[in-house]
Coordinates of C-alpha atoms in Angstrom, one line a residue:
M1 CA -51.9 13.5 -21.3
I2 CA -50.9 15.1 -24.6
S3 CA -49.1 12.9 -27.2
L4 CA -47.5 14.4 -30.3
L5 CA -45.4 13.2 -33.2
A6 CA -42.2 15.1 -34.0
P7 CA -41.6 14.0 -37.6
A8 CA -38.4 14.2 -39.5
K9 CA -37.9 17.4 -41.5
V10 CA -36.4 17.1 -45.0
N11 CA -35.2 19.8 -47.3
L12 CA -36.3 18.9 -50.8
Y13 CA -34.0 21.7 -51.8
L14 CA -31.7 24.0 -49.8
H15 CA -30.2 27.1 -51.2
V16 CA -28.0 29.1 -48.8
G17 CA -26.7 32.7 -48.9
P18 CA -23.5 34.2 -47.3
P19 CA -23.8 34.8 -43.6
N20 CA -25.5 37.8 -42.2
G21 CA -24.0 40.1 -39.6
N22 CA -25.3 37.9 -36.9
G23 CA -23.6 34.8 -38.3
R24 CA -26.8 33.2 -39.5
H25 CA -27.5 32.5 -43.2
P26 CA -30.3 33.4 -45.5
L27 CA -32.1 30.3 -46.6
D28 CA -34.4 29.3 -49.4
S29 CA -35.8 25.8 -48.9
L30 CA -38.8 23.6 -49.6
V31 CA -39.3 21.8 -46.3
V32 CA -41.5 18.7 -45.9
F33 CA -42.2 16.3 -43.0
A34 CA -42.3 12.5 -42.8
A35 CA -45.1 10.3 -41.7
A36 CA -45.1 8.5 -38.3
E37 CA -42.6 5.9 -39.5
A38 CA -39.9 8.5 -39.2
A39 CA -40.7 10.5 -36.1
D40 CA -39.9 11.0 -32.4
R41 CA -42.8 11.1 -30.0
L42 CA -43.3 13.6 -27.1
T43 CA -45.8 13.1 -24.3
I44 CA -46.8 15.8 -21.9
E45 CA -48.4 15.2 -18.4
P46 CA -49.3 17.5 -15.6
S47 CA -46.6 18.2 -13.0
E48 CA -45.8 21.0 -10.5
T49 CA -42.3 21.3 -12.0
L50 CA -40.8 21.2 -15.5
Q51 CA -39.2 17.8 -16.1
L52 CA -37.8 16.1 -19.2
A53 CA -36.9 12.4 -19.7
V54 CA -35.4 11.1 -22.9
I55 CA -35.8 7.5 -23.8
G56 CA -35.7 5.3 -26.9
P57 CA -33.0 3.9 -29.3
Q58 CA -31.4 7.3 -29.9
A59 CA -31.6 8.7 -26.4
E60 CA -28.0 8.3 -25.5
A61 CA -26.9 10.4 -28.5
C62 CA -28.9 13.3 -27.2
G63 CA -26.5 14.3 -24.5
P64 CA -27.4 15.9 -21.2
V65 CA -31.1 16.6 -20.6
G66 CA -30.4 20.2 -19.5
D67 CA -28.9 21.0 -22.9
N68 CA -31.9 19.5 -24.9
L69 CA -33.6 21.9 -27.2
V70 CA -37.0 20.6 -25.9
F71 CA -36.1 21.9 -22.4
R72 CA -34.9 25.2 -23.8
A73 CA -38.2 25.6 -25.8
A74 CA -40.3 24.7 -22.7
H75 CA -38.6 27.2 -20.5
A76 CA -38.9 30.0 -23.1
L77 CA -42.6 29.3 -23.6
K78 CA -43.2 29.1 -19.9
E79 CA -41.7 32.6 -19.5
I80 CA -43.7 34.1 -22.4
L81 CA -47.0 32.7 -21.2
K82 CA -46.1 33.7 -17.6
T83 CA -47.4 30.5 -16.2
S84 CA -46.3 28.9 -12.9
D85 CA -47.4 25.5 -14.0
G86 CA -45.0 22.8 -14.8
A87 CA -45.1 19.7 -17.0
R88 CA -43.6 16.2 -17.2
L89 CA -42.2 15.7 -20.7
T90 CA -41.1 12.3 -22.1
L91 CA -39.3 12.2 -25.4
V92 CA -39.1 8.9 -27.2
K93 CA -36.1 9.4 -29.5
H94 CA -36.1 7.4 -32.7
L95 CA -34.5 9.9 -35.2
P96 CA -30.7 10.0 -35.5
V97 CA -29.0 13.0 -34.0
A98 CA -27.0 15.6 -35.9
A99 CA -28.5 14.0 -39.1
G100 CA -29.8 16.9 -41.2
I101 CA -33.5 16.0 -40.6
G102 CA -34.1 18.5 -37.8
G103 CA -34.7 15.9 -35.1
G104 CA -34.0 18.3 -32.2
S105 CA -35.9 21.1 -34.0
A106 CA -38.8 18.7 -34.5
D107 CA -38.8 17.8 -30.9
A108 CA -38.7 21.5 -29.9
G109 CA -41.5 22.3 -32.3
A110 CA -43.7 19.5 -30.8
A111 CA -42.9 20.8 -27.3
L112 CA -44.0 24.3 -28.3
R113 CA -47.3 23.0 -29.8
G114 CA -48.1 20.7 -27.0
L115 CA -47.1 22.9 -24.1
N116 CA -49.0 25.8 -25.6
A117 CA -52.1 23.7 -25.5
H118 CA -51.3 22.2 -22.1
W119 CA -50.7 25.7 -20.6
G120 CA -53.7 27.3 -22.3
G121 CA -51.8 29.6 -24.7
P122 CA -53.5 31.3 -27.6
D123 CA -54.6 29.1 -30.5
V124 CA -53.1 31.4 -33.1
P125 CA -49.5 30.1 -33.6
D126 CA -47.8 33.4 -34.4
H127 CA -46.3 33.7 -31.0
L128 CA -44.9 30.1 -31.3
V129 CA -43.2 30.8 -34.6
A130 CA -41.7 34.0 -33.3
L131 CA -40.4 32.2 -30.3
A132 CA -39.2 29.3 -32.4
A133 CA -37.1 31.6 -34.5
H134 CA -34.9 32.4 -31.5
L135 CA -34.2 28.7 -31.0
G136 CA -32.8 27.8 -34.4
G137 CA -33.3 28.1 -38.1
D138 CA -35.3 24.9 -38.5
V139 CA -37.5 25.3 -35.4
P140 CA -40.2 27.7 -36.9
A141 CA -40.9 25.2 -39.8
C142 CA -40.8 22.3 -37.4
T143 CA -43.3 24.1 -35.1
I144 CA -45.7 24.4 -38.1
S145 CA -44.8 20.8 -39.1
R146 CA -46.4 21.1 -42.5
P147 CA -44.9 21.6 -46.0
V148 CA -43.5 25.1 -46.3
L149 CA -41.2 27.3 -48.1
M150 CA -38.6 28.4 -45.5
R151 CA -36.9 31.7 -46.1
G152 CA -35.1 34.5 -44.3
E153 CA -33.1 32.9 -41.5
G154 CA -35.9 30.3 -41.2
E155 CA -38.6 32.5 -39.8
R156 CA -40.4 33.4 -43.1
L157 CA -42.7 30.6 -43.8
Q158 CA -45.2 30.1 -46.7
G159 CA -47.5 27.1 -46.8
V160 CA -47.2 24.7 -49.7
T161 CA -49.6 22.0 -50.8
L162 CA -48.0 18.8 -52.2
P163 CA -50.0 17.3 -55.1
A164 CA -50.1 13.9 -53.4
P165 CA -48.2 12.0 -50.7
L166 CA -44.6 11.7 -51.9
P167 CA -43.2 8.1 -51.3
T168 CA -39.7 8.4 -49.7
L169 CA -36.8 6.4 -48.4
L170 CA -34.6 8.0 -45.7
V171 CA -31.1 6.6 -45.1
N172 CA -28.5 7.7 -42.5
P173 CA -25.1 5.8 -42.4
G174 CA -24.6 6.4 -38.7
I175 CA -22.3 9.4 -39.1
P176 CA -23.0 12.4 -36.9
C177 CA -22.8 15.5 -39.0
P178 CA -23.1 18.6 -36.9
T179 CA -24.3 21.7 -38.7
G180 CA -21.6 24.2 -37.6
P181 CA -18.6 22.7 -39.4
I182 CA -20.6 22.2 -42.6
F183 CA -21.7 25.9 -42.7
K184 CA -18.1 26.9 -41.8
A185 CA -16.7 25.0 -44.8
Y186 CA -19.4 26.4 -47.0
D187 CA -18.5 30.0 -46.0
A188 CA -14.7 29.3 -46.4
A189 CA -15.3 28.2 -50.0
G190 CA -17.2 31.5 -50.7
G191 CA -20.6 29.8 -50.9
G192 CA -23.7 31.8 -51.5
H193 CA -22.4 34.6 -53.7
D194 CA -25.1 34.0 -56.2
F195 CA -27.9 33.3 -53.7
R196 CA -31.4 34.4 -54.6
E197 CA -34.9 33.1 -53.6
I198 CA -36.3 31.2 -56.5
D199 CA -39.9 31.2 -57.9
V200 CA -41.7 28.0 -57.0
P201 CA -44.5 27.1 -59.3
A202 CA -47.7 25.3 -58.4
F203 CA -47.5 21.6 -59.1
G204 CA -50.5 19.6 -60.4
T205 CA -48.8 16.3 -60.0
N206 CA -45.8 14.7 -58.2
D207 CA -44.2 14.1 -61.6
Q208 CA -44.2 17.9 -62.2
L209 CA -42.7 18.5 -58.7
L210 CA -40.0 15.8 -59.2
D211 CA -39.0 17.1 -62.6
W212 CA -38.8 20.6 -61.3
L213 CA -36.7 19.6 -58.3
S214 CA -34.3 17.7 -60.5
A215 CA -33.9 20.5 -63.0
E216 CA -34.0 23.7 -61.0
T217 CA -32.8 23.0 -57.4
F218 CA -30.0 21.5 -55.4
N219 CA -28.6 21.3 -51.8
D220 CA -25.8 23.9 -51.4
L221 CA -24.5 22.1 -48.3
E222 CA -24.0 18.8 -50.1
A223 CA -20.5 19.6 -51.4
P224 CA -19.0 20.8 -48.0
A225 CA -20.7 17.8 -46.3
L226 CA -19.0 15.4 -48.7
I227 CA -15.6 17.0 -48.0
H228 CA -16.1 16.4 -44.2
H229 CA -17.8 13.0 -44.6
P230 CA -17.0 11.3 -48.0
E231 CA -19.1 8.3 -46.9
I232 CA -22.2 10.3 -47.8
A233 CA -21.2 9.9 -51.5
G234 CA -21.6 6.2 -51.1
V235 CA -25.1 6.6 -49.6
L236 CA -26.1 8.8 -52.5
E237 CA -24.6 6.3 -55.0
T238 CA -26.5 3.5 -53.4
L239 CA -29.8 5.4 -53.4
R240 CA -29.4 6.5 -57.1
A241 CA -28.9 2.9 -58.1
L242 CA -32.2 1.7 -56.5
P243 CA -35.0 0.6 -58.8
G244 CA -37.6 3.3 -59.5
V245 CA -35.8 6.2 -57.8
R246 CA -36.7 9.6 -59.2
L247 CA -34.4 11.8 -57.2
A248 CA -31.8 11.2 -54.5
R249 CA -30.3 14.0 -52.5
M250 CA -28.9 14.9 -49.1
S251 CA -31.1 16.7 -46.5
G252 CA -30.0 19.7 -44.6
S253 CA -26.4 19.6 -43.6
G254 CA -26.3 15.8 -43.7
A255 CA -25.7 13.0 -43.3
T256 CA -29.2 11.7 -43.9
C257 CA -30.1 11.3 -47.6
F258 CA -33.5 10.7 -49.2
A259 CA -34.7 9.0 -52.3
L260 CA -38.1 9.9 -53.9
F261 CA -40.3 7.3 -55.8
N262 CA -43.5 7.2 -57.8
S263 CA -45.1 4.6 -55.5
Q264 CA -45.0 3.5 -51.9
D265 CA -44.4 -0.1 -53.0
A266 CA -41.2 1.0 -54.8
A267 CA -40.0 2.9 -51.7
D268 CA -40.8 -0.1 -49.4
A269 CA -38.9 -2.4 -51.8
A270 CA -36.0 0.0 -51.9
A271 CA -35.9 0.1 -48.1
H272 CA -35.8 -3.7 -47.9
Q273 CA -32.9 -3.8 -50.4
A274 CA -31.0 -1.1 -48.6
R275 CA -31.4 -2.8 -45.2
N276 CA -30.1 -6.1 -46.6
R277 CA -27.1 -4.5 -48.1
H278 CA -26.3 -2.1 -45.2
P279 CA -27.7 -3.5 -42.0
D280 CA -25.8 -0.9 -40.0
W281 CA -27.6 2.0 -41.7
W282 CA -30.7 3.7 -40.3
V283 CA -33.2 3.0 -43.1
T284 CA -36.9 4.1 -43.1
A285 CA -39.5 4.0 -45.8
T286 CA -42.1 6.8 -45.3
A287 CA -44.0 9.5 -47.2
F288 CA -44.1 13.2 -47.2
G289 CA -47.6 14.6 -47.1
D290 CA -49.7 17.3 -45.4
G291 CA -47.9 16.9 -42.1
R292 CA -49.1 16.4 -38.6

């Protein structure tokens, strides 16, 4: 049996250009991944046919199994590898759905990694990233599942080394926030006219990284997401008022928001405070590091 984590993806910044002719958007984003506290888990076992079961606290929100991105990724890889083997996949779903943290993309990326090993595919991941690009903008980065600069339409990846694990609090208010309407609102407002890929310096310390993120970057999709879901503003206000917070921002197209801290103790204490005040929110203290 193969068992893999599918960790939450977070955009520390997300700059978005106007849509290309294919309707997809050029992106410039520093993408990081959470530790095991904020992750789904995928197990792969031998089987004559390809099967997927979804269980766990967020399973019901995933919809029909046949539409699951894990299933689509599995079928696509099976075709590329030209294998007749099957696999029994079990996805334990902990991450909220339509939440801006790439839960489905992370699951698909884990499926590509795990099935590639299970079916004896080549060790070099280039074919996985190329395949992932056809499945969605976040899937290539989630297939690598390590800190990267994500550019192009998500398929151009450049590895990044964080100075040290970055203590983090993730919060989702329980509001599904599908990507499509947020991008549509962004386009309708003329977003992206000044888009360019920015220069990202090397960071010797987390302090330098946090100062740079605060001064030089943003999330272009935050404003349209707030129009659709004004409750996100309350999440950000709550996070920014927590003791020791260095930066609070929305991830992806929302509604999950993150707060960054200098220490894991501060992040853990903030999680305790947020849970007590908002018991209906999904709240997880974790850290961004070198990935899987």
